[in-house]
Coordinates of C-alpha atoms and ligand atoms in Angstrom, one line a residue:
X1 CA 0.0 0.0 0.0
X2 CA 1.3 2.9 -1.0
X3 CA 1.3 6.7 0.7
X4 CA -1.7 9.0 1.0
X5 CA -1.7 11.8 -1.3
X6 CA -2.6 14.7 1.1
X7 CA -3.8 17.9 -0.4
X8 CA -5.7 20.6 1.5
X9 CA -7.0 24.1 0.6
X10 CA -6.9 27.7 2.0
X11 CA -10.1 27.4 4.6
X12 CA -12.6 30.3 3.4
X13 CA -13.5 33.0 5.9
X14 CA -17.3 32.6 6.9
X15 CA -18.0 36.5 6.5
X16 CA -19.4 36.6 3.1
X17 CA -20.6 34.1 0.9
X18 CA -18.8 32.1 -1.4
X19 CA -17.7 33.7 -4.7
X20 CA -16.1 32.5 -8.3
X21 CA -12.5 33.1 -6.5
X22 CA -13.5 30.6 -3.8
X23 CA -14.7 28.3 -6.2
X24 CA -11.8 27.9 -8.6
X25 CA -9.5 26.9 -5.3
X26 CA -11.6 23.9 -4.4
X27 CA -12.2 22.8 -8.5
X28 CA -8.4 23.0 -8.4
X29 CA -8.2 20.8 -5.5
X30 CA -10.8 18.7 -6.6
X31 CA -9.7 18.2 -9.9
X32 CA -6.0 17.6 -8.0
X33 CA -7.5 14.9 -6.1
X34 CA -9.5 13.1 -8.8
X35 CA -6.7 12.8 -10.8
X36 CA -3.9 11.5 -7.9
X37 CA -7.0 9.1 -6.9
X38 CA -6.9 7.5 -10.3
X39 CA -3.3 7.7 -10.5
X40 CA -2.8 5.9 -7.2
X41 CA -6.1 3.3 -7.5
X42 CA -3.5 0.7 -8.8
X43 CA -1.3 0.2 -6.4
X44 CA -3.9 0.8 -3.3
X45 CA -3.0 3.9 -2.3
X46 CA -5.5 6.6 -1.4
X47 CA -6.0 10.3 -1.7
X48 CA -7.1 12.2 1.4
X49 CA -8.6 15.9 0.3
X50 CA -9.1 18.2 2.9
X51 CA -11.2 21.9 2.7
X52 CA -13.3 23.8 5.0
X53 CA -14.0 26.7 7.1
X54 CA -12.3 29.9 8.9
X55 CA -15.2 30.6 11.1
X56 CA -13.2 32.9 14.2
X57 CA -11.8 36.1 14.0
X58 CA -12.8 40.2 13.9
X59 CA -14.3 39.6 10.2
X60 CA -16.5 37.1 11.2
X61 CA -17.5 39.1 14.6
X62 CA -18.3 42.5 13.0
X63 CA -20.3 41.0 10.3
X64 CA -22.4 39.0 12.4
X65 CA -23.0 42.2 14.9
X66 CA -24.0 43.8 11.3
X67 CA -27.0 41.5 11.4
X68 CA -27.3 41.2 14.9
X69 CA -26.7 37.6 15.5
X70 CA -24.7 35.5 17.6
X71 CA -20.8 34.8 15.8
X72 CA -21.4 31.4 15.8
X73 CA -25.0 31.3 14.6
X74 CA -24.0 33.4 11.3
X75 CA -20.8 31.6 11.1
X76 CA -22.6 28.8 10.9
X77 CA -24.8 30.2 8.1
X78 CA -22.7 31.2 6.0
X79 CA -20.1 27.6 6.3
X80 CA -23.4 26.3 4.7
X81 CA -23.3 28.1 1.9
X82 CA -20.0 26.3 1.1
X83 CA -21.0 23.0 1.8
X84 CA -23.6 23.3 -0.3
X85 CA -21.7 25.3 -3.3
X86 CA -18.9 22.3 -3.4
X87 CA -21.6 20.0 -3.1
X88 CA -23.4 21.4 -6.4
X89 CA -19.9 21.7 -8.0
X90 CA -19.1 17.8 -7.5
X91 CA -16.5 19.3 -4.7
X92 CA -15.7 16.4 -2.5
X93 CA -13.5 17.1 0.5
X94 CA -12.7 13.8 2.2
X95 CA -12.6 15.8 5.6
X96 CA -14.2 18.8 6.3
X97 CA -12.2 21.4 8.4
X98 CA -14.7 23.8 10.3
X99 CA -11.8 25.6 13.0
X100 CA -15.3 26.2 15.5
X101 CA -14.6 22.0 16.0
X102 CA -14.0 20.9 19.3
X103 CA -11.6 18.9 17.9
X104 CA -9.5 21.5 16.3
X105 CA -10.0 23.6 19.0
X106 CA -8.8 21.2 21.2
X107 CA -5.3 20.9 18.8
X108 CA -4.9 24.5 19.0
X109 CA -4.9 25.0 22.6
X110 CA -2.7 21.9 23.0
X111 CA -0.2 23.5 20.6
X112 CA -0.2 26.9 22.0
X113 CA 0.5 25.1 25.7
X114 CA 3.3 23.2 23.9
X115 CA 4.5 26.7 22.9
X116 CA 4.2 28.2 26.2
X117 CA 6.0 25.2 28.4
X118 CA 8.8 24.6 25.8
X119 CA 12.1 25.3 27.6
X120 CA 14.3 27.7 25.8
X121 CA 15.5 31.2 26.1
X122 CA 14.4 33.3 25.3
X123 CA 11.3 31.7 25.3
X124 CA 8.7 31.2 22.1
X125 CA 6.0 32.5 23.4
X126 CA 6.3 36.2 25.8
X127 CA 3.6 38.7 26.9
X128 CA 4.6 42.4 25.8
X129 CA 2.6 45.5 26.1
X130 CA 2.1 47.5 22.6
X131 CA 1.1 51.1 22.5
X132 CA -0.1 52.2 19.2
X133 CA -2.7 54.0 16.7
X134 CA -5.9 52.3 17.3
X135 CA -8.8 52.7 14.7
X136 CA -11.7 52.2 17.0
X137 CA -14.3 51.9 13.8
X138 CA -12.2 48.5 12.6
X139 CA -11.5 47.2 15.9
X140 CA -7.8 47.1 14.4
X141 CA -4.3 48.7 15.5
X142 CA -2.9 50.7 12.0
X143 CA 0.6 50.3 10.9
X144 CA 2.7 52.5 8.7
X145 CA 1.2 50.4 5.9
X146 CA -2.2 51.8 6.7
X147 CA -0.9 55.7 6.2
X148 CA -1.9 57.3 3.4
X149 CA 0.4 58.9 0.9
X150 CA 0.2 62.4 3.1
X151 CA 1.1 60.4 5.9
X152 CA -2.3 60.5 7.9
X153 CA -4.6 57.3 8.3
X154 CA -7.2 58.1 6.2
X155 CA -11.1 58.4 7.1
X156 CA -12.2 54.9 6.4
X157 CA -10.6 54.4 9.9
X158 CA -13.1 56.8 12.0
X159 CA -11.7 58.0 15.0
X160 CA -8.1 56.8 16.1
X161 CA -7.1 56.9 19.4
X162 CA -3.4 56.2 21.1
X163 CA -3.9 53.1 23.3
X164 CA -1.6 50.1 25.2
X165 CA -2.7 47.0 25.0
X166 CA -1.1 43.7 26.9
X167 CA -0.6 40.4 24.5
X168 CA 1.1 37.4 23.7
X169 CA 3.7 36.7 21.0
X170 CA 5.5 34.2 19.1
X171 CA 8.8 35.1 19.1
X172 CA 9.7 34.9 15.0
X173 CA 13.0 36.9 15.0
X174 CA 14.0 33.6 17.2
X175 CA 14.0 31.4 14.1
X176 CA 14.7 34.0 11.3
X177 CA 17.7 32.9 10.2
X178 CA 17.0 29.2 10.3
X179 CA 13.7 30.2 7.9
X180 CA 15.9 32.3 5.6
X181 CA 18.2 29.3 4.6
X182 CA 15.1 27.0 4.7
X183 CA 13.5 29.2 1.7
X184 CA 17.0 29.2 0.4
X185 CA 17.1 25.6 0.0
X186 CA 14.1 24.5 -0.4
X187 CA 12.7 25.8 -4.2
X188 CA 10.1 23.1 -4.3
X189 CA 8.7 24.8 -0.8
X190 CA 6.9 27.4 -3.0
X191 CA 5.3 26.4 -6.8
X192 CA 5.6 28.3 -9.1
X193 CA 9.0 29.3 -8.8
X194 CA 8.5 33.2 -9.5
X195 CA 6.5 33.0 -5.8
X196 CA 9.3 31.0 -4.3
X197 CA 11.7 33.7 -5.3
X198 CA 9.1 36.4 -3.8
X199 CA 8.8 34.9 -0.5
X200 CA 12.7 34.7 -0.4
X201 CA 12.5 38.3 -0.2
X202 CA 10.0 39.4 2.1
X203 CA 11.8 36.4 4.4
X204 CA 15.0 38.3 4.1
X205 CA 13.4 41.3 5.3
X206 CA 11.6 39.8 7.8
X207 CA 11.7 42.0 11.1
X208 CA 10.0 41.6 14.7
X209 CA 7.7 39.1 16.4
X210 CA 3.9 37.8 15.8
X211 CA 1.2 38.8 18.1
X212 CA -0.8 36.0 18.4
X213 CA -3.8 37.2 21.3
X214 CA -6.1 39.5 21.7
X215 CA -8.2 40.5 24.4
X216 CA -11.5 39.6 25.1
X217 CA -12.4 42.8 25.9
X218 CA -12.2 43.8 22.1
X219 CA -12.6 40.1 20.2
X220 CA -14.5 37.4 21.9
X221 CA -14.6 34.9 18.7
X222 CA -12.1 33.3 18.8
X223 CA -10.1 30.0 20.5
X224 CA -9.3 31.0 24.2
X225 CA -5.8 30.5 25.5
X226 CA -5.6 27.7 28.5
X227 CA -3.0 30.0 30.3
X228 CA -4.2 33.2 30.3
X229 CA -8.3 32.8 29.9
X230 CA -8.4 36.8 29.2
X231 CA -7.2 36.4 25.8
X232 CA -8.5 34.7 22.5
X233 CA -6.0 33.1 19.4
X234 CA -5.2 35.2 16.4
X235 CA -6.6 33.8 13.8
X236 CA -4.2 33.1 11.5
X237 CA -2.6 30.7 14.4
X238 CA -5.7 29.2 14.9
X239 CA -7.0 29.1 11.2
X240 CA -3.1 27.5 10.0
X241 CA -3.3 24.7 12.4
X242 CA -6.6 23.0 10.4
X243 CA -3.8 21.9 8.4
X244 CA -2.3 19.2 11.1
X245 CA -5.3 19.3 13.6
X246 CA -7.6 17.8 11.1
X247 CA -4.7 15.5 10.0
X248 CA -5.4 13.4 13.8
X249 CA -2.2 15.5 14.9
X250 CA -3.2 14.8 19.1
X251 CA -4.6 11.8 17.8
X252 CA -8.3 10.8 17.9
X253 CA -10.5 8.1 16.4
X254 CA -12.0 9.9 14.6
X255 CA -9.7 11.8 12.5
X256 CA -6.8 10.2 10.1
X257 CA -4.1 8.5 11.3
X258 CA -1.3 11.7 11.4
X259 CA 2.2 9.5 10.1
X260 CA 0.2 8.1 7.7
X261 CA -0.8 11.6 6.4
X262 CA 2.0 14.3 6.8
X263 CA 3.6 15.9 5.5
X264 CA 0.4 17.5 2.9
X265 CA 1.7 17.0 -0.7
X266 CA 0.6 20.2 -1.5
X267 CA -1.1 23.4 0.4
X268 CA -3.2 24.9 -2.4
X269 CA -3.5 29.0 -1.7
X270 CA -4.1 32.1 -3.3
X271 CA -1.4 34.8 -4.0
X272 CA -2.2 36.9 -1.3
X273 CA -1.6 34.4 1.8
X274 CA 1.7 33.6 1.1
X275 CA 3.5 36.3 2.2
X276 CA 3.3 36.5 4.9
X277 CA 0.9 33.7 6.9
X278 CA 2.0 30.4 4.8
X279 CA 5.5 31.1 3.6
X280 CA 6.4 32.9 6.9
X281 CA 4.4 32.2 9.9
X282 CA 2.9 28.4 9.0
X283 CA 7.0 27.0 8.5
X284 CA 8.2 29.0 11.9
X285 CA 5.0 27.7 13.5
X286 CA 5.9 23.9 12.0
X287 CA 9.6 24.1 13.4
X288 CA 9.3 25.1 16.3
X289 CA 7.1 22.3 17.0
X290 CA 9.5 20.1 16.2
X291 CA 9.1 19.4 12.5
X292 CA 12.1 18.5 10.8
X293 CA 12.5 20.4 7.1
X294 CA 11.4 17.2 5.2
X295 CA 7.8 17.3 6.7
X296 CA 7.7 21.1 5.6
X297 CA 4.8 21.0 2.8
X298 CA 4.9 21.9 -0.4
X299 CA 2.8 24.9 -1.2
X300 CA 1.0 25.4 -4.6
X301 CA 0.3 29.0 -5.1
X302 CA -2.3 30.0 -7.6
X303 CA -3.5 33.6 -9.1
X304 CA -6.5 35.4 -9.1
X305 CA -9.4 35.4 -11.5
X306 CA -10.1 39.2 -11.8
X307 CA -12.8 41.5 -13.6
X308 CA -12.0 43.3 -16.3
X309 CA -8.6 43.6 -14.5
X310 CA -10.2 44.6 -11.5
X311 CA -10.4 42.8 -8.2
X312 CA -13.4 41.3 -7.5
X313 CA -14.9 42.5 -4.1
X314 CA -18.1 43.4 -2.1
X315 CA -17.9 47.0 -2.4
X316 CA -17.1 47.0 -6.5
X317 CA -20.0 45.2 -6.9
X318 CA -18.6 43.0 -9.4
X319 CA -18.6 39.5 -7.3
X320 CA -19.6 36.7 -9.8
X321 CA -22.1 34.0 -8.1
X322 CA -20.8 30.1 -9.0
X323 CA -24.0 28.9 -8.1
X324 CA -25.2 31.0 -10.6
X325 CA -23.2 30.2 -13.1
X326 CA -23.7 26.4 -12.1
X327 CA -27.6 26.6 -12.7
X328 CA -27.2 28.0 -16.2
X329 CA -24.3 25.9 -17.3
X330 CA -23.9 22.8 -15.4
X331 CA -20.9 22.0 -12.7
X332 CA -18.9 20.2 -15.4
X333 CA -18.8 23.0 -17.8
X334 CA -18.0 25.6 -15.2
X335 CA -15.6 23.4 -13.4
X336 CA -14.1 23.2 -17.2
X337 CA -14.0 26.9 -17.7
X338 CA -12.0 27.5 -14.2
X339 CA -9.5 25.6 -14.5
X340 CA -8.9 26.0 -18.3
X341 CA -8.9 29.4 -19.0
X342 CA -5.9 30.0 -16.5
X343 CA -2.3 28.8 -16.0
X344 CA -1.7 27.5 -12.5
X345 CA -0.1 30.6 -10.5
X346 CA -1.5 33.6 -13.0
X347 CA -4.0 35.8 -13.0
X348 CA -7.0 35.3 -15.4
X349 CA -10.1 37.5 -16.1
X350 CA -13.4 35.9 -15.8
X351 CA -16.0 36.4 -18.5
X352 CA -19.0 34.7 -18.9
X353 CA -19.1 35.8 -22.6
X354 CA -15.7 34.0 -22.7
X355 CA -17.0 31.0 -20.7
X356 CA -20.6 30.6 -23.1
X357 CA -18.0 30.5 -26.4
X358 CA -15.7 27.9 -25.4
X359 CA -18.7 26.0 -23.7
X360 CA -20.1 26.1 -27.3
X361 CA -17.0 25.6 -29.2
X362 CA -14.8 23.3 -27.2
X363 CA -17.9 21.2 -25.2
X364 CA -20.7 21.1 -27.4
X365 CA -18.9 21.5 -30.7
X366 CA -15.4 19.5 -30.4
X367 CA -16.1 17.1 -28.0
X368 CA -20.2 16.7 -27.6
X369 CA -19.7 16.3 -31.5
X370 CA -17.5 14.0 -31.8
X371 CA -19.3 11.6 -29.5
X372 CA -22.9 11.9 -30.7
X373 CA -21.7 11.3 -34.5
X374 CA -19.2 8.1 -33.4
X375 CA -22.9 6.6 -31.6
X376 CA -25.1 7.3 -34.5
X377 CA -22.7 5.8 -36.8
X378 CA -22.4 2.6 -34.7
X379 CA -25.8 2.3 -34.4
X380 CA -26.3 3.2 -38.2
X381 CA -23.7 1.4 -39.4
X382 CA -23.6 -1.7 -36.9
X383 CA -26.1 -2.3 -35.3
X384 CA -24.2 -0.5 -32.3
X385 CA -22.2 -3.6 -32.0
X386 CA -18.6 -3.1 -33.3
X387 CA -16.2 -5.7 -34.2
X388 CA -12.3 -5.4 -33.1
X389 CA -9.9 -5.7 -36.4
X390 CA -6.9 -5.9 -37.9
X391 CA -7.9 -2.1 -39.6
X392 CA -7.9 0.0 -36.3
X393 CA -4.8 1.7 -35.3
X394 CA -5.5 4.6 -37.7
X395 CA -5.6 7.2 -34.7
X396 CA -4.2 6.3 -31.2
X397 CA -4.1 8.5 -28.3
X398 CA 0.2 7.8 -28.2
X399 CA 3.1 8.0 -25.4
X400 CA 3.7 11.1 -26.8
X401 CA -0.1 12.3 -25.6
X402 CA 0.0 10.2 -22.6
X403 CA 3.4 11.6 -21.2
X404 CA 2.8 15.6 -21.7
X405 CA -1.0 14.9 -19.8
X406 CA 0.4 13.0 -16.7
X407 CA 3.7 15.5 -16.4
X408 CA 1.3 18.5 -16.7
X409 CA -1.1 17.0 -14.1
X410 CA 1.7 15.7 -12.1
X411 CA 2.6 19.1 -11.9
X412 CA -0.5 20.1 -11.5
X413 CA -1.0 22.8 -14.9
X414 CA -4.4 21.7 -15.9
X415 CA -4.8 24.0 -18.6
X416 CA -1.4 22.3 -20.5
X417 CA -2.6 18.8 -19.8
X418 CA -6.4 19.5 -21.1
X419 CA -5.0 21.1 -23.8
X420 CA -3.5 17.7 -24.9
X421 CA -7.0 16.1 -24.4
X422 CA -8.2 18.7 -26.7
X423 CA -6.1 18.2 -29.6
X424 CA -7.0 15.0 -29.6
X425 CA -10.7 15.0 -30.0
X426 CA -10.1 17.9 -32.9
X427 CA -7.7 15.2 -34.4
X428 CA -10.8 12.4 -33.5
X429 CA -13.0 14.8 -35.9
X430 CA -10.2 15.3 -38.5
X431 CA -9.9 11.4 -38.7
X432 CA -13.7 11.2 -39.0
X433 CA -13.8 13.6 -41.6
X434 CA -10.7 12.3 -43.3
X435 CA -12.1 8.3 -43.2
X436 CA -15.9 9.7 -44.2
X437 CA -17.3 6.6 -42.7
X438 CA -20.9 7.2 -44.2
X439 CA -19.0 6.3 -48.0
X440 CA -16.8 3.4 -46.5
X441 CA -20.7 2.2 -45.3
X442 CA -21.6 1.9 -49.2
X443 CA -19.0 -0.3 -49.9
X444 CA -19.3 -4.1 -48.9
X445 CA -15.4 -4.3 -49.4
X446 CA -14.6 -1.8 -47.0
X447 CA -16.8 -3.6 -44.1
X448 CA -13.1 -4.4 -42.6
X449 CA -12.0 -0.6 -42.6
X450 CA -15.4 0.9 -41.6
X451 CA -15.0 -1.1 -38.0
X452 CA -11.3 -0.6 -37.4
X453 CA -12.4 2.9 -37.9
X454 CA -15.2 2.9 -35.3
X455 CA -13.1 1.0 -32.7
X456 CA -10.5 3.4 -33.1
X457 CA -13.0 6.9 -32.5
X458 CA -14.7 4.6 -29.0
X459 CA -10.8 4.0 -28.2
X460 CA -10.1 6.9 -28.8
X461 CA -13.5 8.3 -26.8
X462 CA -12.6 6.1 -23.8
X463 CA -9.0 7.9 -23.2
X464 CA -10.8 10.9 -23.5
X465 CA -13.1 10.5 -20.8
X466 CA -10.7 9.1 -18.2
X467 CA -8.6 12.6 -19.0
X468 CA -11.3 14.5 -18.1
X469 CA -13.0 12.7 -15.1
X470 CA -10.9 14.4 -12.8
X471 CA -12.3 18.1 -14.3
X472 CA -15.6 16.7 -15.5
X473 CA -16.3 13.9 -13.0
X474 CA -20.1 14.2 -14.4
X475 CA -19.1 14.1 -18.2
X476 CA -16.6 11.7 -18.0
X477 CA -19.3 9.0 -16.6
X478 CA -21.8 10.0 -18.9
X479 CA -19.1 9.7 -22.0
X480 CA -18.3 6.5 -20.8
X481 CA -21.5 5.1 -20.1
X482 CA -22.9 6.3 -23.6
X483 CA -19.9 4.3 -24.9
X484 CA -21.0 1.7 -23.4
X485 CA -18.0 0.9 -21.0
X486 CA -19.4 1.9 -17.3
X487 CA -20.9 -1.8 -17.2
X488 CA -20.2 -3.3 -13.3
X489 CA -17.0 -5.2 -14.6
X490 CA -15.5 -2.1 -16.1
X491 CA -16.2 -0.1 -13.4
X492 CA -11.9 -0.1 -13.4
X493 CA -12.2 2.2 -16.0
X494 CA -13.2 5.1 -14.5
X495 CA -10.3 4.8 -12.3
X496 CA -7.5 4.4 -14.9
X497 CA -5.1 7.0 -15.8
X498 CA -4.5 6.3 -20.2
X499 CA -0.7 5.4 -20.0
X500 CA -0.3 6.2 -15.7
X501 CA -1.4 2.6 -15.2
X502 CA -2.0 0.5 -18.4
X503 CA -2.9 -2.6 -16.3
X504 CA -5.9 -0.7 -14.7
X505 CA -7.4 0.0 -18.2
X506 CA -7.9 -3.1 -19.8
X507 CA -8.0 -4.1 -23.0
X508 CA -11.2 -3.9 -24.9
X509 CA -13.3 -7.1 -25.7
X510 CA -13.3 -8.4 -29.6
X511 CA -17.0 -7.2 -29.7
X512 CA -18.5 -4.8 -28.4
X513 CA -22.3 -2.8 -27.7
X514 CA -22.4 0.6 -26.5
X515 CA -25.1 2.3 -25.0
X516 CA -27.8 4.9 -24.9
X517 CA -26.5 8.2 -26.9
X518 CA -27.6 11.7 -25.2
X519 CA -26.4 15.3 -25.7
X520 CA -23.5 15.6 -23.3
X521 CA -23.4 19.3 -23.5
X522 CA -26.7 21.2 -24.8
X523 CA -26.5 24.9 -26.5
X524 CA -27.6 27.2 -24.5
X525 CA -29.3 30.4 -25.6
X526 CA -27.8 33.6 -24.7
Ligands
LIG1 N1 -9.4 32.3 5.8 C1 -8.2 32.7 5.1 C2 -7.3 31.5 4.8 C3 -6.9 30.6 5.9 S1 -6.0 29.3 5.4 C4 -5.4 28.6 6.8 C5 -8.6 33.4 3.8 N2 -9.9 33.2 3.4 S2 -10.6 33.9 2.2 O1 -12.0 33.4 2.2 O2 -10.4 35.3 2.1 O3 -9.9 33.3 0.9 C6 -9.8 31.9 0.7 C7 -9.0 31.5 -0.5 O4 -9.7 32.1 -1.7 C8 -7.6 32.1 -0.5 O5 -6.7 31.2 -0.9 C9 -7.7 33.2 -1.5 O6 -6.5 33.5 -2.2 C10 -8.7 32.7 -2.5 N3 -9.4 33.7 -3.3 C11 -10.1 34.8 -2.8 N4 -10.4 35.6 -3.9 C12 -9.9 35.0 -5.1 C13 -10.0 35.3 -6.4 N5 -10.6 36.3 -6.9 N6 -9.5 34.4 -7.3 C14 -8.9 33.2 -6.9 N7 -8.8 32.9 -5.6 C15 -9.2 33.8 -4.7 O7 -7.8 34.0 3.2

């Protein structure tokens, strides 16, 4: 039995519903997970996929005192918005992190103790008091970073007043120089490499300690310390942790086994939480615990899909709904469009005008084409039984194909590897075209080239639907179903990778009957 492929996502804040940006992390993942399950089905090996929620912290307490409910109550609410959006988009997390567990909870404190009683000095963890510009509006203390160009903090602030205020810390300056040669070391730490190379300079410039309380008195929501019952985790400590806690790190039945799990094979984030909470804080926090480098993970930074250039937010008014989208287009298609239409670790801008023509053109068109006119002719031509012989072999999805799909997936560039898959169906349709079966049908003496030709386009049809289970779980069963193939004693098929694991992708039988045709991918009227 081989090792668990662990991947795990960026747990979404529960102050505001889900939106297209949240969406494309866990398709990623998903699609991440699908794949490395089919990969690893051979040899017994298993994928664990973990996602969930960020439910503590001043975001989530102001907007619940917006609508005048309890933290946990609209916490709660929203959290189920996300359960339900990755349900609808075939989303399926083997473990759900939700940091308001009592398991997770449980973790953190334990940690933070561990923290607190580790000998050393100077010691990791200190109380300090900080005076400081206070914005009393945000229920925040401003930086320097928070000055406008003239200097002054501007009026989104409201009033700011000077106060002190006691807290803990986490002393990072302690282990700055062992994290600077870790990033040094360590490219594969940060993919792609451009982010590895711009953590290595914020982590060179890395100055001071992290606060990791804050007082009841002005957060409540939030994990309580068990030494000093006045103060509440940051929630960045408490959020980062999901990562091990729901991995069984203290250890409970109910959770995975912990050395079977870690280190995660990949951390899958957005640009804008790896400087500094996973590149910085999450490998400090990891160390000083006691983790060697090795069990460091990997972390797979991806971009941003904007609008129009333009950050998507709240107050532009441009946040695109998924579920929307989802309704009108089907989870398959939208799953598609995400995580085609951008190269792992860009930026992309999301149109649905953009989305609706390659839905037409590269769905219904190339590929919804090419299976609706191999099933009519089988059916036409034979009956919809075809006959294995000596003819086929005119088109074969090659090593060539099979090597540049598992390297891109493998290295987790979706849009390279279903760009493969792509060229393939268009030279499927080519070899249609190029063949023109419905004249070979004419003549008796072609009867042996007419079947060689169909087995090679459902061949050809299979391959294409295992490479795109793991981004159209949906289409990929319906594909193979039509094709006749998703009978109980190939259910193997689904689980094959084309050329990953040959012996898990058997051969076809000498005869063969496909199944039911149906539109795959219906146009849809603008
Ligand atoms: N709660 C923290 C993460 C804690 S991880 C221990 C957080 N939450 S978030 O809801 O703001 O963002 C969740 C993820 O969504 C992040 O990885 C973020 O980069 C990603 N995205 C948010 N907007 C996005 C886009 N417009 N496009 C792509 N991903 C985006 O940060």
């Amino acid at each position: 039995m081989g090792r668990q492929f662990y991947i795990t996502t960026a747990i979404d804040y529960t102050n505001a519903p889900p939106h297209i940006g949240h969406a494309y992390e866990k398709v990623l993942a998903d699609v991440i997970a699908r794949y490395q399950r089919a990969k690893a089905a051979k040899d017994g090996a298993g994928v664990y996929f973990l996602t969930g929620v960020d439910q503590h912290g001043q975001k989530v307490q102001q907007a619940a005192q917006r609508e005048g409910v309890e933290p946990g109550v609209f916490a709660d609410g929203i959290a189920a918005k996300f359960k339900a959006l990755w349900q609808k988009l075939d989303v399926k997390p083997d473990g759900w992190a939700s940091t308001t567990d009592p398991r997770h909870k449980q973790c953190v404190q334990a940690i933070l103790q561990k923290l607190h009683d580790k000998p050393g000095d100077p010691p990791d963890l200190y109380k300090a008091t900080h005076r400081g510009f206070y914005s009393v509006r945000q229920e925040q203390f401003l930086t320097d970073k928070e000055r406008g160009a003239d200097g002054t903090f501007g009026p989104e602030w409201g009033e700011i007043v000077e106060i002190e205020e006691e807290n803990w810390y986490f002393r990072l300056s302690k282990y700055r120089e062992w994290l600077i040669s870790f990033v040094r070391n360590h490219e594969g730490f940060v993919i792609p490499k451009f982010r590895h190379a711009e953590l290595l300079n914020a982590v060179e410039k890395l100055s001071g300690d992290l606060c990791i309380s804050r007082p009841k008195t002005r957060l409540s929501w939030g994990i309580e310390l068990s030494f000093d019952r006045e103060f509440v985790t940051y929630v960045w400590f408490d959020a980062l942790i999901n990562y091990i806690s729901f991995a069984g790190y203290v250890g409970d039945a109910s959770l995975p086994d912990f050395d079977q799990l870690w280190p995660a094979d990949a951390h899958v984030i957005g640009k804008d939480i790896l400087v500094p909470a996973h590149g910085i804080y999450w490998p400090v926090m990891l160390h000083a615990l006691g983790f060697a480098d090795e069990e460091i993970p990997t972390l797979l930074v991806h971009g941003w899909w904007n609008i129009a250039g333009a950050k998507m937010s709240k107050s532009a008014g441009n946040v695109i709904d998924p579920s929307a989208l989802a309704d009108k287009y089907g989870a398959d298609a939208l799953r598609y469009y995400l995580v085609r239409d951008i190269s792992t670790g860009q930026d992309s801008d999301f149109s649905e005008e953009r989305l609706r023509a390659l839905y037409h053109s590269e769905l219904a068109n190339g590929l919804g084409n090419l299976l609706n006119r191999t099933l009519s002719m089988v059916h036409r031509y034979r009956q919809g039984v075809v006959t294995r012989t000596a003819a086929a072999g005119g088109i074969t999805w090659g090593e060539k194909e099979s090597a540049t799909y598992t390297e891109a997936m493998d290295a987790y560039r979706i849009d390279e590897a279903l760009e493969v898959v792509r060229d393939f169906v268009s030279r499927c349709n080519g070899y249609i075209e190029a063949n023109a079966p419905w004249k070979l049908a004419k003549d008796p003496d072609e009867a042996e080239k007419l079947d060689g030709v169909l087995c090679d386009l459902l061949d050809g049809l299979r391959t294409v639907a295992l490479c795109l289970s793991p981004v159209m779980p949906g289409a990929g069963e319906s594909i193979l179903r039509q094709l006749g193939y998703l009978t109980p004693e190939d259910r193997c098929a689904l689980e094959g990778i084309p050329g990953a694991h040959s012996a898990a992708y058997p051969d076809l039988p000498a005869t063969h009957k496909v199944g039911e045709a149906s539109v795959l991918f219906p146009r849809i009227d603008s």
